[in-house]
Amino acid sequence: MLPTHTTLARRTCLASLGAVAAGVLSTPYARAATETNSQAELQARGLSATGIEVTLPPLADNSNAIPLQFTLQAPAGKQLVGFDIIAPENPNRVILQLALGQGQTRFKFNTRIRLAMSQEVWVLAHLNDGSTLGRATHTVVTATACFDET
């Protein structure tokens, strides 16, 4: 004897389809709201800039190799355990994450970075007590020195 097939009610199918669609459609909005290392998220953190000195040219005519220099000074009684360089407008926001082998009270770093466009570059210093310091520095990036062949 052949097994009897159960018919699906139209109402049951539509309810299931609606639940799946609601779950799929709500996922991108949830991700956008909690986007890490975005300009808005970094500003909302209210990071203290005490002890961070950043040197970045205010105008860069070559976005491939922009010199960046910074000095980190840990507050009294604390040590630096790592730092991040973040460019929120780049496709890959985190330029560099570095964990120091042992805690430092002062750290100086020089490098060249690549930026996609004019933006604020963030330097975040991580301390041994779990707190974070941060400073943003703005730079304007031009694609070339001459736009109109003059």
PDB file of C-alpha atoms in Angstrom:
ATOM      1  CA  MET A   1       0.000   0.000   0.000  1.00  0.00           C
ATOM      2  CA  LEU A   2       1.266   3.458  -0.864  1.00  0.00           C
ATOM      3  CA  PRO A   3       1.736   6.003   1.931  1.00  0.00           C
ATOM      4  CA  THR A   4      -0.821   8.732   2.195  1.00  0.00           C
ATOM      5  CA  HIS A   5       0.491  12.234   1.372  1.00  0.00           C
ATOM      6  CA  THR A   6      -0.308  15.027   3.754  1.00  0.00           C
ATOM      7  CA  THR A   7      -1.483  18.182   2.101  1.00  0.00           C
ATOM      8  CA  LEU A   8      -0.007  21.451   3.337  1.00  0.00           C
ATOM      9  CA  ALA A   9      -2.411  24.165   4.194  1.00  0.00           C
ATOM     10  CA  ARG A  10      -1.852  27.407   2.331  1.00  0.00           C
ATOM     11  CA  ARG A  11      -1.964  29.381   5.584  1.00  0.00           C
ATOM     12  CA  THR A  12       0.786  27.217   7.158  1.00  0.00           C
ATOM     13  CA  CYS A  13       3.081  27.628   4.131  1.00  0.00           C
ATOM     14  CA  LEU A  14       2.633  31.399   4.042  1.00  0.00           C
ATOM     15  CA  ALA A  15       3.276  31.714   7.786  1.00  0.00           C
ATOM     16  CA  SER A  16       6.503  29.699   7.508  1.00  0.00           C
ATOM     17  CA  LEU A  17       7.635  31.676   4.479  1.00  0.00           C
ATOM     18  CA  GLY A  18       6.928  34.945   6.291  1.00  0.00           C
ATOM     19  CA  ALA A  19       8.982  33.881   9.326  1.00  0.00           C
ATOM     20  CA  VAL A  20      11.950  32.931   7.140  1.00  0.00           C
ATOM     21  CA  ALA A  21      11.736  36.184   5.153  1.00  0.00           C
ATOM     22  CA  ALA A  22      11.597  38.269   8.345  1.00  0.00           C
ATOM     23  CA  GLY A  23      14.708  36.535   9.675  1.00  0.00           C
ATOM     24  CA  VAL A  24      16.648  36.975   6.439  1.00  0.00           C
ATOM     25  CA  LEU A  25      15.653  40.604   5.940  1.00  0.00           C
ATOM     26  CA  SER A  26      16.416  41.692   9.507  1.00  0.00           C
ATOM     27  CA  THR A  27      20.010  40.360   9.500  1.00  0.00           C
ATOM     28  CA  PRO A  28      21.702  43.141   7.420  1.00  0.00           C
ATOM     29  CA  TYR A  29      20.115  45.854   9.548  1.00  0.00           C
ATOM     30  CA  ALA A  30      21.414  44.255  12.722  1.00  0.00           C
ATOM     31  CA  ARG A  31      24.945  44.115  11.311  1.00  0.00           C
ATOM     32  CA  ALA A  32      24.883  47.740  10.163  1.00  0.00           C
ATOM     33  CA  ALA A  33      23.844  48.948  13.608  1.00  0.00           C
ATOM     34  CA  THR A  34      26.810  47.279  15.332  1.00  0.00           C
ATOM     35  CA  GLU A  35      29.484  48.027  12.728  1.00  0.00           C
ATOM     36  CA  THR A  36      32.857  48.015  14.478  1.00  0.00           C
ATOM     37  CA  ASN A  37      35.619  50.520  13.825  1.00  0.00           C
ATOM     38  CA  SER A  38      33.359  52.862  11.876  1.00  0.00           C
ATOM     39  CA  GLN A  39      33.854  56.601  12.314  1.00  0.00           C
ATOM     40  CA  ALA A  40      30.606  56.916  14.265  1.00  0.00           C
ATOM     41  CA  GLU A  41      31.405  53.962  16.529  1.00  0.00           C
ATOM     42  CA  LEU A  42      34.901  55.264  17.325  1.00  0.00           C
ATOM     43  CA  GLN A  43      33.590  58.762  18.132  1.00  0.00           C
ATOM     44  CA  ALA A  44      30.794  57.332  20.283  1.00  0.00           C
ATOM     45  CA  ARG A  45      33.302  55.467  22.441  1.00  0.00           C
ATOM     46  CA  GLY A  46      34.508  58.792  23.889  1.00  0.00           C
ATOM     47  CA  LEU A  47      38.163  57.766  24.035  1.00  0.00           C
ATOM     48  CA  SER A  48      40.645  59.934  25.914  1.00  0.00           C
ATOM     49  CA  ALA A  49      43.516  61.243  23.758  1.00  0.00           C
ATOM     50  CA  THR A  50      45.820  61.839  26.727  1.00  0.00           C
ATOM     51  CA  GLY A  51      49.348  60.601  26.020  1.00  0.00           C
ATOM     52  CA  ILE A  52      48.964  60.124  22.252  1.00  0.00           C
ATOM     53  CA  GLU A  53      50.793  62.406  19.807  1.00  0.00           C
ATOM     54  CA  VAL A  54      50.140  61.721  16.109  1.00  0.00           C
ATOM     55  CA  THR A  55      51.980  63.276  13.167  1.00  0.00           C
ATOM     56  CA  LEU A  56      50.169  62.860   9.856  1.00  0.00           C
ATOM     57  CA  PRO A  57      50.426  65.358   6.974  1.00  0.00           C
ATOM     58  CA  PRO A  58      47.261  67.485   6.634  1.00  0.00           C
ATOM     59  CA  LEU A  59      47.498  67.195   2.830  1.00  0.00           C
ATOM     60  CA  ALA A  60      48.800  64.104   1.032  1.00  0.00           C
ATOM     61  CA  ASP A  61      49.165  64.086  -2.742  1.00  0.00           C
ATOM     62  CA  ASN A  62      49.974  60.360  -2.915  1.00  0.00           C
ATOM     63  CA  SER A  63      47.530  58.068  -1.161  1.00  0.00           C
ATOM     64  CA  ASN A  64      49.824  55.038  -1.527  1.00  0.00           C
ATOM     65  CA  ALA A  65      52.477  56.032   1.018  1.00  0.00           C
ATOM     66  CA  ILE A  66      51.412  58.577   3.625  1.00  0.00           C
ATOM     67  CA  PRO A  67      53.913  58.941   6.479  1.00  0.00           C
ATOM     68  CA  LEU A  68      52.472  58.351   9.936  1.00  0.00           C
ATOM     69  CA  GLN A  69      54.340  58.789  13.191  1.00  0.00           C
ATOM     70  CA  PHE A  70      52.990  58.568  16.708  1.00  0.00           C
ATOM     71  CA  THR A  71      54.192  58.487  20.278  1.00  0.00           C
ATOM     72  CA  LEU A  72      52.254  56.755  23.035  1.00  0.00           C
ATOM     73  CA  GLN A  73      52.739  57.612  26.711  1.00  0.00           C
ATOM     74  CA  ALA A  74      50.971  55.447  29.276  1.00  0.00           C
ATOM     75  CA  PRO A  75      49.272  57.183  32.229  1.00  0.00           C
ATOM     76  CA  ALA A  76      51.000  56.891  35.608  1.00  0.00           C
ATOM     77  CA  GLY A  77      50.872  53.365  37.024  1.00  0.00           C
ATOM     78  CA  LYS A  78      49.768  51.777  33.714  1.00  0.00           C
ATOM     79  CA  GLN A  79      51.544  50.160  30.781  1.00  0.00           C
ATOM     80  CA  LEU A  80      50.926  49.956  27.047  1.00  0.00           C
ATOM     81  CA  VAL A  81      50.204  46.419  25.858  1.00  0.00           C
ATOM     82  CA  GLY A  82      49.306  47.111  22.221  1.00  0.00           C
ATOM     83  CA  PHE A  83      47.924  49.532  19.668  1.00  0.00           C
ATOM     84  CA  ASP A  84      45.758  49.711  16.545  1.00  0.00           C
ATOM     85  CA  ILE A  85      45.862  52.004  13.506  1.00  0.00           C
ATOM     86  CA  ILE A  86      42.387  52.353  12.000  1.00  0.00           C
ATOM     87  CA  ALA A  87      41.219  54.117   8.824  1.00  0.00           C
ATOM     88  CA  PRO A  88      37.381  53.945   8.950  1.00  0.00           C
ATOM     89  CA  GLU A  89      36.865  54.848   5.264  1.00  0.00           C
ATOM     90  CA  ASN A  90      39.227  52.180   3.904  1.00  0.00           C
ATOM     91  CA  PRO A  91      37.769  48.895   2.619  1.00  0.00           C
ATOM     92  CA  ASN A  92      39.850  47.114   5.294  1.00  0.00           C
ATOM     93  CA  ARG A  93      39.543  49.458   8.245  1.00  0.00           C
ATOM     94  CA  VAL A  94      42.199  48.020  10.517  1.00  0.00           C
ATOM     95  CA  ILE A  95      45.568  48.972   9.030  1.00  0.00           C
ATOM     96  CA  LEU A  96      47.635  47.463  11.831  1.00  0.00           C
ATOM     97  CA  GLN A  97      47.049  45.679  15.138  1.00  0.00           C
ATOM     98  CA  LEU A  98      50.143  45.162  17.246  1.00  0.00           C
ATOM     99  CA  ALA A  99      50.478  43.509  20.642  1.00  0.00           C
ATOM    100  CA  LEU A 100      53.653  44.427  22.487  1.00  0.00           C
ATOM    101  CA  GLY A 101      55.679  41.553  23.927  1.00  0.00           C
ATOM    102  CA  GLN A 102      55.948  43.222  27.315  1.00  0.00           C
ATOM    103  CA  GLY A 103      54.271  46.285  28.771  1.00  0.00           C
ATOM    104  CA  GLN A 104      55.838  49.646  27.894  1.00  0.00           C
ATOM    105  CA  THR A 105      55.398  53.065  29.475  1.00  0.00           C
ATOM    106  CA  ARG A 106      56.431  54.908  26.283  1.00  0.00           C
ATOM    107  CA  PHE A 107      56.374  53.742  22.672  1.00  0.00           C
ATOM    108  CA  LYS A 108      57.259  55.511  19.391  1.00  0.00           C
ATOM    109  CA  PHE A 109      56.300  54.180  15.956  1.00  0.00           C
ATOM    110  CA  ASN A 110      56.903  55.291  12.327  1.00  0.00           C
ATOM    111  CA  THR A 111      55.324  53.794   9.207  1.00  0.00           C
ATOM    112  CA  ARG A 112      53.671  54.643   5.904  1.00  0.00           C
ATOM    113  CA  ILE A 113      50.008  53.895   5.335  1.00  0.00           C
ATOM    114  CA  ARG A 114      47.667  53.694   2.358  1.00  0.00           C
ATOM    115  CA  LEU A 115      44.344  55.542   2.441  1.00  0.00           C
ATOM    116  CA  ALA A 116      41.367  55.203   0.139  1.00  0.00           C
ATOM    117  CA  MET A 117      40.202  58.810   0.571  1.00  0.00           C
ATOM    118  CA  SER A 118      40.345  61.875   2.809  1.00  0.00           C
ATOM    119  CA  GLN A 119      39.499  60.778   6.334  1.00  0.00           C
ATOM    120  CA  GLU A 120      40.422  60.695   9.981  1.00  0.00           C
ATOM    121  CA  VAL A 121      43.034  58.096  10.912  1.00  0.00           C
ATOM    122  CA  TRP A 122      42.692  56.699  14.436  1.00  0.00           C
ATOM    123  CA  VAL A 123      45.461  55.484  16.710  1.00  0.00           C
ATOM    124  CA  LEU A 124      44.173  53.386  19.621  1.00  0.00           C
ATOM    125  CA  ALA A 125      46.445  52.476  22.543  1.00  0.00           C
ATOM    126  CA  HIS A 126      45.519  49.500  24.721  1.00  0.00           C
ATOM    127  CA  LEU A 127      46.539  49.564  28.382  1.00  0.00           C
ATOM    128  CA  ASN A 128      47.215  46.707  30.800  1.00  0.00           C
ATOM    129  CA  ASP A 129      44.062  47.471  32.817  1.00  0.00           C
ATOM    130  CA  GLY A 130      41.840  46.843  29.767  1.00  0.00           C
ATOM    131  CA  SER A 131      41.172  50.514  28.981  1.00  0.00           C
ATOM    132  CA  THR A 132      41.797  52.138  25.609  1.00  0.00           C
ATOM    133  CA  LEU A 133      43.046  55.586  24.626  1.00  0.00           C
ATOM    134  CA  GLY A 134      42.465  57.015  21.145  1.00  0.00           C
ATOM    135  CA  ARG A 135      43.225  59.997  18.953  1.00  0.00           C
ATOM    136  CA  ALA A 136      42.010  60.836  15.452  1.00  0.00           C
ATOM    137  CA  THR A 137      43.958  62.956  12.977  1.00  0.00           C
ATOM    138  CA  HIS A 138      42.436  64.239   9.738  1.00  0.00           C
ATOM    139  CA  THR A 139      44.235  64.192   6.392  1.00  0.00           C
ATOM    140  CA  VAL A 140      43.093  65.253   2.931  1.00  0.00           C
ATOM    141  CA  VAL A 141      44.126  62.892   0.131  1.00  0.00           C
ATOM    142  CA  THR A 142      44.409  64.113  -3.455  1.00  0.00           C
ATOM    143  CA  ALA A 143      44.731  61.617  -6.281  1.00  0.00           C
ATOM    144  CA  THR A 144      47.236  63.777  -8.130  1.00  0.00           C
ATOM    145  CA  ALA A 145      48.762  67.251  -7.859  1.00  0.00           C
ATOM    146  CA  CYS A 146      47.192  68.432 -11.156  1.00  0.00           C
ATOM    147  CA  PHE A 147      43.607  67.795 -12.141  1.00  0.00           C
ATOM    148  CA  ASP A 148      43.211  70.159 -15.116  1.00  0.00           C
ATOM    149  CA  GLU A 149      46.581  69.716 -16.977  1.00  0.00           C
ATOM    150  CA  THR A 150      47.993  73.070 -15.789  1.00  0.00           C
TER     151      THR A 150
END
